């Protein structure tokens, strides 16, 4: 993964009216727009937005999931962002890391990858839930954590470990045992680290992905205005054209 220099700070969200211009096709089943989610994440939002917009190639966003991960590695703070965007026929995945090239943190590069997966090729969508104190569960209790696993390429992960017979005194060699998980991308979203809304957004995204993948009716989106034609210039085109002139 990449290294985020300790001296750098996340870009502050721009709350100006221009920064939150909404076109009919930048909304999704979630209450927050894709643009707003990138601004809230604050991880090079203009750069990430440009890359996502280019990868979408004019397609409309049905649902999105923006996941920013931060962890500490000795004296370094490492961050990276993953953006999933669902369209009617594609799942567009964007991953952005940054890397510090010098000790002063003045030279930084961003490493970006995008992948476009036809939804017809998606083989499985697995959503794992975690609830606290299940013995006291009530229907109003929120999910504390979800893990979203999506598989499309047939790749598998094998976790191996020494097998045992259950006898703590046994020293015989029982070989190895393991599990095979089919997955191409795995995102873990917890209420403690990311907030309850992020967990809810992950559930909504998985629901929308399942609906498109299985051919079920997709969740209702915000309808475009009947008096204005639907623009085809991309999710972020209006704001980014202004943002890059600053």
Coordinates of N, CA, C and O in Angstrom, one line a residue, residues 3-173:
X3 N 2.0 5.3 1.2 CA 2.3 6.1 2.5 C 1.8 7.5 2.4 O 2.1 8.2 1.4
X4 N 1.0 7.9 3.3 CA 0.5 9.2 3.4 C 1.4 10.0 4.4 O 1.6 9.6 5.5
X5 N 2.1 11.1 3.9 CA 3.1 11.8 4.8 C 2.3 12.4 6.0 O 1.2 12.9 5.9
X6 N 3.0 12.3 7.2 CA 2.3 12.8 8.4 C 2.0 14.3 8.3 O 1.1 14.8 8.9
X7 N 2.8 15.0 7.5 CA 2.5 16.5 7.4 C 1.4 16.9 6.5 O 0.9 18.0 6.5
X8 N 0.9 15.9 5.6 CA -0.2 16.3 4.7 C -1.5 16.1 5.4 O -1.6 15.3 6.3
X9 N -2.5 16.9 5.0 CA -3.8 16.8 5.6 C -4.8 16.6 4.5 O -4.6 17.0 3.3
X10 N -5.9 15.9 4.8 CA -7.0 15.7 3.8 C -7.5 17.0 3.3 O -7.6 18.0 4.0
X11 N -7.8 17.0 2.1 CA -8.4 18.2 1.5 C -9.8 18.5 2.1 O -10.6 17.6 2.2
X12 N -10.0 19.7 2.6 CA -11.2 20.0 3.2 C -12.3 20.1 2.2 O -12.2 20.5 1.1
X13 N -13.5 19.5 2.6 CA -14.7 19.6 1.6 C -15.0 21.0 1.3 O -14.9 21.9 2.1
X14 N -15.3 21.2 0.0 CA -15.7 22.6 -0.4 C -17.3 22.6 -0.4 O -18.0 21.9 -1.1
X15 N -17.8 23.5 0.5 CA -19.2 23.6 0.7 C -19.8 24.7 -0.1 O -21.0 25.1 0.2
X16 N -19.1 25.2 -1.1 CA -19.6 26.3 -1.9 C -20.7 25.8 -2.8 O -20.8 24.6 -3.1
X17 N -21.7 26.7 -3.2 CA -22.7 26.2 -4.1 C -22.2 25.5 -5.4 O -22.8 24.6 -5.9
X18 N -21.0 26.0 -5.9 CA -20.5 25.5 -7.1 C -20.1 24.0 -6.9 O -20.2 23.2 -7.8
X19 N -19.5 23.8 -5.7 CA -18.9 22.5 -5.5 C -20.0 21.4 -5.4 O -19.8 20.2 -5.6
X20 N -21.2 21.8 -5.1 CA -22.3 20.8 -4.9 C -23.4 21.0 -5.9 O -24.6 20.8 -5.6
X21 N -23.0 21.4 -7.1 CA -24.0 21.4 -8.2 C -24.4 20.0 -8.5 O -23.6 19.1 -8.7
X22 N -25.7 19.7 -8.6 CA -26.2 18.4 -8.9 C -26.8 18.3 -10.2 O -27.7 19.1 -10.6
X23 N -26.4 17.4 -11.1 CA -27.1 17.1 -12.3 C -28.0 15.9 -12.1 O -27.8 15.1 -11.1
X24 N -28.9 15.6 -12.9 CA -29.9 14.5 -12.7 C -29.2 13.1 -12.5 O -29.7 12.2 -11.9
X25 N -28.0 13.0 -13.1 CA -27.4 11.6 -13.1 C -26.3 11.5 -12.1 O -25.5 10.5 -12.2
X26 N -26.1 12.3 -11.1 CA -25.1 12.1 -10.1 C -25.7 11.7 -8.8 O -25.1 11.8 -7.7
X27 N -27.0 11.3 -8.8 CA -27.7 10.8 -7.6 C -27.8 9.3 -7.7 O -27.7 8.7 -8.8
X28 N -28.0 8.6 -6.6 CA -28.1 7.1 -6.6 C -29.1 6.8 -5.6 O -29.8 7.6 -5.1
X29 N -29.2 5.5 -5.2 CA -30.1 5.0 -4.2 C -29.8 5.6 -2.9 O -30.7 5.7 -2.0
X30 N -28.5 5.9 -2.6 CA -28.2 6.5 -1.4 C -28.6 8.0 -1.3 O -28.8 8.6 -2.3
X31 N -28.7 8.5 -0.1 CA -29.2 9.9 0.0 C -28.1 10.9 -0.4 O -28.4 12.0 -0.8
X32 N -26.8 10.5 -0.3 CA -25.7 11.4 -0.6 C -25.2 11.1 -2.0 O -25.1 9.9 -2.5
X33 N -24.9 12.1 -2.8 CA -24.4 11.9 -4.2 C -23.0 11.4 -4.1 O -22.3 11.5 -3.1
X34 N -22.6 10.8 -5.2 CA -21.2 10.3 -5.4 C -20.2 11.5 -5.2 O -19.2 11.3 -4.5
X35 N -20.5 12.6 -5.8 CA -19.7 13.8 -5.6 C -19.6 14.2 -4.1 O -18.5 14.4 -3.6
X36 N -20.7 14.2 -3.4 CA -20.6 14.5 -2.0 C -19.9 13.5 -1.2 O -19.2 13.9 -0.2
X37 N -19.9 12.2 -1.5 CA -19.2 11.2 -0.8 C -17.7 11.4 -1.0 O -16.9 11.2 0.0
X38 N -17.3 11.8 -2.2 CA -15.8 12.0 -2.4 C -15.4 13.2 -1.7 O -14.3 13.2 -1.1
X39 N -16.2 14.2 -1.7 CA -15.8 15.4 -0.9 C -15.7 15.2 0.6 O -14.8 15.6 1.2
X40 N -16.6 14.4 1.1 CA -16.6 14.0 2.5 C -15.3 13.2 2.9 O -14.7 13.4 3.9
X41 N -15.0 12.3 2.0 CA -13.8 11.4 2.2 C -12.5 12.3 2.3 O -11.6 12.1 3.1
X42 N -12.5 13.4 1.4 CA -11.4 14.3 1.5 C -10.0 13.8 1.0 O -9.0 14.4 1.3
X43 N -10.0 12.7 0.3 CA -8.8 12.1 -0.2 C -8.6 12.5 -1.7 O -9.1 11.8 -2.5
X44 N -7.9 13.7 -1.9 CA -7.8 14.2 -3.3 C -9.1 14.1 -4.1 O -9.1 13.5 -5.1
X45 N -10.1 14.7 -3.6 CA -11.5 14.5 -4.2 C -11.5 15.0 -5.7 O -12.2 14.3 -6.4
X46 N -10.8 16.0 -6.1 CA -10.9 16.5 -7.5 C -10.2 15.4 -8.4 O -10.8 15.1 -9.4
X47 N -9.1 14.9 -7.9 CA -8.4 13.9 -8.7 C -9.2 12.6 -8.8 O -9.4 12.1 -9.9
X48 N -9.7 12.1 -7.7 CA -10.5 10.9 -7.7 C -11.7 11.1 -8.6 O -12.1 10.2 -9.3
X49 N -12.4 12.2 -8.4 CA -13.6 12.5 -9.2 C -13.3 12.5 -10.7 O -14.1 11.9 -11.5
X50 N -12.2 13.1 -11.1 CA -11.8 13.1 -12.5 C -11.6 11.6 -13.0 O -12.1 11.3 -14.1
X51 N -10.9 10.8 -12.3 CA -10.6 9.5 -12.7 C -11.9 8.6 -12.8 O -12.1 7.9 -13.8
X52 N -12.7 8.8 -11.8 CA -14.0 8.0 -11.8 C -14.8 8.4 -13.0 O -15.4 7.6 -13.7
X53 N -14.9 9.7 -13.2 CA -15.7 10.2 -14.3 C -15.2 9.7 -15.7 O -16.0 9.3 -16.5
X54 N -13.9 9.7 -15.8 CA -13.3 9.1 -17.1 C -13.6 7.6 -17.2 O -13.9 7.2 -18.3
X55 N -13.5 6.9 -16.1 CA -13.8 5.5 -16.2 C -15.3 5.2 -16.5 O -15.6 4.1 -17.1
X56 N -16.2 6.0 -16.0 CA -17.6 5.8 -16.3 C -17.9 6.0 -17.7 O -18.9 5.4 -18.2
X57 N -17.2 6.8 -18.5 CA -17.4 7.0 -19.9 C -18.8 7.4 -20.2 O -19.4 6.9 -21.2
X58 N -19.4 8.3 -19.4 CA -20.7 8.9 -19.7 C -21.8 8.0 -19.1 O -23.0 8.4 -19.3
X59 N -21.5 6.9 -18.5 CA -22.6 6.1 -18.0 C -23.2 6.8 -16.7 O -22.5 7.5 -16.0
X60 N -24.5 6.5 -16.4 CA -25.2 7.0 -15.3 C -24.9 6.1 -14.0 O -24.8 4.9 -14.1
X61 N -24.7 6.8 -12.9 CA -24.5 6.1 -11.6 C -25.8 5.7 -11.0 O -26.7 6.5 -10.7
X62 N -25.9 4.4 -10.8 CA -27.1 3.8 -10.1 C -26.9 3.8 -8.6 O -27.8 4.0 -7.8
X63 N -25.7 3.4 -8.2 CA -25.3 3.3 -6.8 C -23.8 3.5 -6.7 O -23.1 3.2 -7.6
X64 N -23.4 3.9 -5.5 CA -21.9 4.0 -5.3 C -21.6 3.6 -3.9 O -22.4 3.6 -3.0
X65 N -20.3 3.3 -3.7 CA -19.7 3.1 -2.4 C -18.3 3.7 -2.3 O -17.5 3.3 -3.1
X66 N -18.1 4.6 -1.4 CA -16.8 5.2 -1.3 C -16.2 4.8 0.1 O -16.8 5.0 1.1
X67 N -15.1 4.2 0.0 CA -14.5 3.6 1.3 C -13.0 4.1 1.4 O -12.2 3.7 0.6
X68 N -12.8 4.9 2.5 CA -11.5 5.4 2.8 C -10.9 4.6 4.0 O -11.6 4.5 5.0
X69 N -9.7 4.1 3.8 CA -9.1 3.3 4.8 C -7.8 4.0 5.3 O -7.0 4.5 4.5
X70 N -7.7 4.1 6.6 CA -6.5 4.7 7.3 C -6.0 3.7 8.3 O -6.7 3.2 9.1
X71 N -4.7 3.5 8.2 CA -4.0 2.7 9.3 C -2.6 3.2 9.5 O -2.1 3.9 8.7
X72 N -2.1 2.8 10.6 CA -0.7 3.3 11.0 C 0.3 2.2 10.9 O 0.1 1.0 11.2
X73 N 1.4 2.5 10.3 CA 2.5 1.6 10.1 C 3.8 2.3 10.7 O 4.4 3.1 10.0
X74 N 4.1 1.9 11.9 CA 5.2 2.6 12.7 C 4.9 4.1 12.7 O 4.0 4.6 13.3
X75 N 5.8 4.9 12.1 CA 5.7 6.3 12.2 C 4.9 6.9 11.0 O 4.7 8.1 10.9
X76 N 4.4 6.0 10.1 CA 3.7 6.5 8.9 C 2.2 6.3 9.0 O 1.7 5.3 9.7
X77 N 1.5 7.2 8.4 CA 0.0 7.0 8.3 C -0.3 6.7 6.9 O 0.0 7.4 5.9
X78 N -0.9 5.5 6.7 CA -1.2 5.0 5.3 C -2.7 5.1 5.1 O -3.5 4.7 5.9
X79 N -3.0 5.7 3.9 CA -4.4 5.9 3.5 C -4.5 5.5 2.1 O -3.6 5.6 1.2
X80 N -5.7 4.9 1.7 CA -6.1 4.7 0.4 C -7.6 4.7 0.3 O -8.3 4.4 1.2
X81 N -8.1 4.9 -0.9 CA -9.5 5.0 -1.1 C -9.9 4.0 -2.2 O -9.2 3.9 -3.2
X82 N -11.1 3.4 -2.0 CA -11.7 2.6 -3.1 C -13.1 3.1 -3.4 O -13.9 3.3 -2.4
X83 N -13.4 3.3 -4.6 CA -14.7 3.8 -5.1 C -15.3 2.8 -6.0 O -14.7 2.4 -7.0
X84 N -16.5 2.3 -5.6 CA -17.3 1.4 -6.5 C -18.5 2.2 -7.0 O -19.2 2.8 -6.3
X85 N -18.6 2.1 -8.3 CA -19.8 2.8 -9.0 C -20.5 1.8 -9.8 O -19.9 1.1 -10.7
X86 N -21.8 1.6 -9.6 CA -22.6 0.7 -10.3 C -23.4 1.4 -11.4 O -24.1 2.4 -11.1
X87 N -23.3 0.9 -12.6 CA -24.2 1.5 -13.7 C -25.1 0.3 -14.2 O -25.1 -0.8 -13.6
X88 N -25.9 0.6 -15.2 CA -26.8 -0.5 -15.6 C -26.1 -1.7 -16.2 O -26.6 -2.8 -16.1
X89 N -24.9 -1.5 -16.7 CA -24.2 -2.7 -17.3 C -22.8 -2.9 -16.8 O -22.2 -3.9 -17.1
X90 N -22.3 -2.0 -15.9 CA -20.9 -2.1 -15.5 C -20.7 -1.9 -14.0 O -21.5 -1.1 -13.4
X91 N -19.7 -2.5 -13.4 CA -19.3 -2.2 -12.1 C -17.9 -1.6 -12.3 O -17.0 -2.2 -12.7
X92 N -17.8 -0.3 -11.9 CA -16.5 0.5 -12.1 C -15.8 0.6 -10.8 O -16.4 1.1 -9.8
X93 N -14.6 0.1 -10.7 CA -13.8 0.1 -9.5 C -12.6 1.0 -9.6 O -11.8 0.8 -10.6
X94 N -12.5 1.9 -8.7 CA -11.3 2.8 -8.7 C -10.6 2.7 -7.4 O -11.2 2.8 -6.3
X95 N -9.3 2.6 -7.5 CA -8.5 2.5 -6.2 C -7.3 3.5 -6.3 O -6.6 3.5 -7.3
X96 N -7.2 4.3 -5.3 CA -6.1 5.3 -5.3 C -5.3 5.2 -4.0 O -5.8 5.2 -2.9
X97 N -4.0 5.1 -4.2 CA -3.0 5.2 -3.2 C -2.2 6.5 -3.4 O -2.1 6.9 -4.5
X98 N -1.5 6.9 -2.4 CA -0.4 7.9 -2.6 C 0.8 7.5 -2.0 O 0.8 6.6 -1.1
X99 N 1.9 8.0 -2.5 CA 3.3 7.6 -2.0 C 4.2 8.8 -1.8 O 4.2 9.6 -2.7
X100 N 4.9 8.8 -0.7 CA 5.8 9.9 -0.4 C 7.2 9.5 -1.0 O 7.7 8.5 -0.7
X101 N 7.7 10.4 -1.8 CA 9.0 10.1 -2.4 C 10.2 10.7 -1.7 O 11.3 10.3 -2.0
X102 N 10.0 11.6 -0.8 CA 11.1 12.1 0.0 C 10.7 12.2 1.5 O 9.6 12.2 1.8
X103 N 11.7 12.4 2.3 CA 11.5 12.4 3.8 C 10.7 13.6 4.2 O 10.0 13.6 5.2
X104 N 10.9 14.7 3.5 CA 10.2 16.0 3.9 C 8.7 15.9 3.5 O 7.9 16.8 3.9
X105 N 8.3 15.0 2.7 CA 6.9 14.9 2.3 C 6.5 15.9 1.3 O 5.3 16.2 1.1
X106 N 7.5 16.5 0.5 CA 7.1 17.5 -0.5 C 6.9 16.9 -1.8 O 6.2 17.5 -2.7
X107 N 7.4 15.7 -2.1 CA 7.2 15.0 -3.3 C 6.2 13.8 -3.1 O 6.6 12.9 -2.5
X108 N 5.0 13.9 -3.7 CA 4.0 12.9 -3.5 C 3.5 12.5 -4.9 O 3.3 13.4 -5.7
X109 N 3.3 11.2 -5.1 CA 2.7 10.8 -6.3 C 1.4 9.9 -5.9 O 1.4 9.3 -4.9
X110 N 0.4 10.0 -6.8 CA -0.8 9.2 -6.6 C -0.7 8.0 -7.6 O -0.4 8.2 -8.8
X111 N -1.0 6.8 -7.1 CA -1.1 5.6 -7.9 C -2.5 5.2 -8.0 O -3.2 5.0 -7.0
X112 N -3.0 5.1 -9.2 CA -4.5 5.0 -9.5 C -4.7 3.8 -10.4 O -4.0 3.6 -11.4
X113 N -5.7 3.0 -10.1 CA -6.1 1.9 -11.0 C -7.6 1.9 -11.1 O -8.3 2.2 -10.1
X114 N -8.1 1.6 -12.3 CA -9.5 1.4 -12.5 C -9.8 0.1 -13.2 O -8.9 -0.4 -14.0
X115 N -10.9 -0.4 -12.9 CA -11.3 -1.7 -13.5 C -12.8 -1.6 -13.8 O -13.6 -1.2 -12.9
X116 N -13.2 -2.0 -15.0 CA -14.6 -2.0 -15.4 C -15.1 -3.4 -15.6 O -14.6 -4.1 -16.5
X117 N -16.0 -3.9 -14.8 CA -16.5 -5.3 -14.9 C -17.9 -5.3 -15.3 O -18.8 -4.7 -14.7
X118 N -18.2 -6.0 -16.4 CA -19.6 -6.1 -16.8 C -20.4 -6.8 -15.7 O -19.9 -7.9 -15.2
X119 N -21.6 -6.3 -15.4 CA -22.3 -6.9 -14.3 C -22.7 -8.3 -14.6 O -22.9 -9.1 -13.7
X120 N -22.8 -8.7 -15.9 CA -23.2 -10.0 -16.3 C -22.1 -11.0 -15.9 O -22.4 -12.2 -15.8
X121 N -20.9 -10.6 -15.7 CA -19.8 -11.5 -15.3 C -19.7 -11.6 -13.8 O -18.9 -12.5 -13.3
X122 N -20.4 -10.9 -13.0 CA -20.3 -11.0 -11.5 C -20.9 -12.3 -11.1 O -22.1 -12.6 -11.4
X123 N -20.1 -13.1 -10.4 CA -20.6 -14.4 -10.0 C -21.2 -14.5 -8.6 O -22.1 -15.3 -8.4
X124 N -20.8 -13.6 -7.7 CA -21.4 -13.6 -6.4 C -21.2 -12.3 -5.7 O -20.2 -11.6 -6.0
X125 N -22.2 -12.0 -4.9 CA -22.1 -10.8 -4.0 C -22.4 -11.3 -2.6 O -23.5 -11.7 -2.3
X126 N -21.4 -11.2 -1.7 CA -21.6 -11.7 -0.4 C -21.5 -10.5 0.6 O -20.6 -9.7 0.5
X127 N -22.5 -10.4 1.4 CA -22.6 -9.4 2.4 C -22.7 -10.1 3.8 O -23.7 -10.7 4.1
X128 N -21.6 -9.9 4.6 CA -21.6 -10.5 5.9 C -21.9 -9.4 7.0 O -21.4 -8.3 6.9
X129 N -22.7 -9.8 8.0 CA -23.2 -8.8 9.0 C -22.5 -9.2 10.3 O -22.2 -10.3 10.6
X130 N -22.4 -8.1 11.2 CA -22.0 -8.3 12.5 C -22.9 -7.5 13.4 O -23.0 -6.3 13.2
X131 N -23.5 -8.1 14.4 CA -24.4 -7.5 15.4 C -23.8 -7.6 16.8 O -23.2 -8.7 17.1
X132 N -23.9 -6.6 17.6 CA -23.5 -6.6 19.0 C -24.6 -7.1 19.8 O -25.8 -6.8 19.6
X133 N -24.2 -7.9 20.9 CA -25.2 -8.4 21.8 C -26.4 -9.1 21.2 O -27.6 -8.6 21.3
X134 N -26.3 -10.1 20.4 CA -27.4 -10.7 19.7 C -28.5 -11.2 20.6 O -29.6 -11.3 20.1
X135 N -28.1 -11.6 21.8 CA -29.1 -12.1 22.7 C -30.2 -11.0 23.1 O -31.3 -11.3 23.5
X136 N -29.8 -9.8 22.9 CA -30.7 -8.6 23.2 C -31.3 -8.0 21.9 O -31.7 -6.8 21.9
X137 N -31.2 -8.7 20.8 CA -31.5 -8.1 19.5 C -32.9 -7.6 19.4 O -33.9 -8.2 19.9
X138 N -33.1 -6.4 18.9 CA -34.4 -5.8 18.5 C -34.3 -5.4 17.1 O -33.3 -5.0 16.5
X139 N -35.5 -5.4 16.4 CA -35.5 -5.0 15.0 C -34.9 -3.6 14.7 O -34.4 -3.4 13.6
X140 N -34.9 -2.8 15.7 CA -34.4 -1.4 15.5 C -32.9 -1.4 15.7 O -32.3 -0.3 15.4
X141 N -32.2 -2.5 16.1 CA -30.8 -2.4 16.3 C -30.0 -2.3 15.0 O -30.3 -3.0 14.0
X142 N -29.1 -1.4 14.9 CA -28.3 -1.2 13.7 C -27.2 -2.3 13.5 O -26.8 -2.9 14.5
X143 N -26.9 -2.6 12.3 CA -25.7 -3.5 12.0 C -24.5 -2.7 12.4 O -24.3 -1.6 12.1
X144 N -23.6 -3.4 13.2 CA -22.4 -2.8 13.6 C -21.2 -2.9 12.6 O -20.3 -2.0 12.6
X145 N -21.3 -3.8 11.7 CA -20.2 -4.0 10.7 C -20.7 -4.9 9.6 O -21.5 -5.8 9.8
X146 N -20.3 -4.5 8.4 CA -20.6 -5.4 7.2 C -19.3 -5.6 6.4 O -18.4 -4.7 6.4
X147 N -19.2 -6.7 5.8 CA -18.1 -7.0 4.9 C -18.7 -7.4 3.5 O -19.5 -8.3 3.4
X148 N -18.3 -6.6 2.5 CA -18.8 -6.8 1.2 C -17.8 -7.5 0.3 O -16.7 -7.0 0.2
X149 N -18.1 -8.7 -0.2 CA -17.2 -9.4 -1.1 C -17.9 -9.6 -2.4 O -19.0 -10.1 -2.5
X150 N -17.1 -9.3 -3.5 CA -17.6 -9.4 -4.8 C -16.6 -10.2 -5.7 O -15.4 -10.0 -5.6
X151 N -17.1 -11.2 -6.4 CA -16.3 -12.1 -7.2 C -16.8 -12.1 -8.6 O -18.0 -12.1 -8.9
X152 N -15.8 -12.0 -9.6 CA -16.2 -12.0 -11.0 C -15.2 -12.7 -11.8 O -15.5 -13.2 -12.9
X153 N -13.9 -12.8 -11.4 CA -12.9 -13.4 -12.3 C -12.7 -14.9 -12.1 O -11.9 -15.5 -12.8
X154 N -13.3 -15.4 -11.0 CA -13.0 -16.8 -10.7 C -11.8 -17.0 -9.8 O -11.5 -18.1 -9.5
X155 N -11.2 -15.9 -9.4 CA -10.0 -16.0 -8.5 C -10.5 -16.4 -7.2 O -11.5 -16.1 -6.7
X156 N -9.6 -17.2 -6.5 CA -9.9 -17.7 -5.2 C -8.8 -17.5 -4.2 O -7.6 -17.4 -4.6
X157 N -9.1 -17.3 -2.9 CA -8.1 -17.1 -1.9 C -8.1 -18.3 -1.0 O -9.2 -18.8 -0.6
X158 N -6.9 -18.9 -0.8 CA -6.8 -20.1 0.0 C -6.1 -19.8 1.3 O -5.0 -19.3 1.4
X159 N -6.8 -20.0 2.4 CA -6.2 -19.8 3.8 C -6.0 -21.2 4.4 O -6.9 -22.0 4.6
X160 N -4.7 -21.4 4.6 CA -4.2 -22.8 5.1 C -3.7 -22.6 6.5 O -3.1 -21.6 6.9
X161 N -3.8 -23.7 7.3 CA -3.2 -23.8 8.6 C -3.1 -25.2 9.1 O -3.7 -26.1 8.5
X162 N -2.2 -25.5 10.0 CA -2.1 -26.9 10.5 C -3.4 -27.4 11.1 O -4.1 -26.7 11.8
X163 N -3.7 -28.7 10.7 CA -4.9 -29.3 11.2 C -4.6 -29.9 12.6 O -3.5 -30.2 12.9
X164 N -5.7 -30.1 13.4 CA -5.5 -30.7 14.7 C -6.7 -31.6 14.9 O -7.7 -31.6 14.3
X165 N -6.5 -32.5 15.9 CA -7.6 -33.5 16.2 C -8.4 -33.0 17.4 O -9.3 -33.7 17.8
X166 N -8.1 -31.9 18.0 CA -8.8 -31.4 19.2 C -8.2 -31.8 20.5 O -8.6 -31.3 21.6
X167 N -7.2 -32.7 20.5 CA -6.6 -33.2 21.7 C -5.4 -32.3 21.9 O -4.4 -32.3 21.1
X168 N -5.3 -31.5 23.0 CA -4.2 -30.5 23.2 C -2.9 -31.3 23.5 O -1.8 -30.7 23.3
X169 N -3.0 -32.5 23.9 CA -1.7 -33.3 24.1 C -1.2 -34.0 22.9 O -0.1 -34.6 23.0
X170 N -2.0 -34.1 21.9 CA -1.6 -34.8 20.7 C -0.5 -34.1 19.9 O -0.6 -32.9 19.6
X171 N 0.6 -34.8 19.5 CA 1.7 -34.2 18.8 C 1.8 -34.8 17.4 O 2.7 -34.6 16.7
X172 N 0.8 -35.6 17.0 CA 0.8 -36.2 15.6 C 0.6 -35.1 14.6 O 0.0 -34.1 14.8
X173 N 1.1 -35.5 13.4 CA 1.0 -34.6 12.2 C -0.4 -34.9 11.5 O -0.6 -36.0 11.0

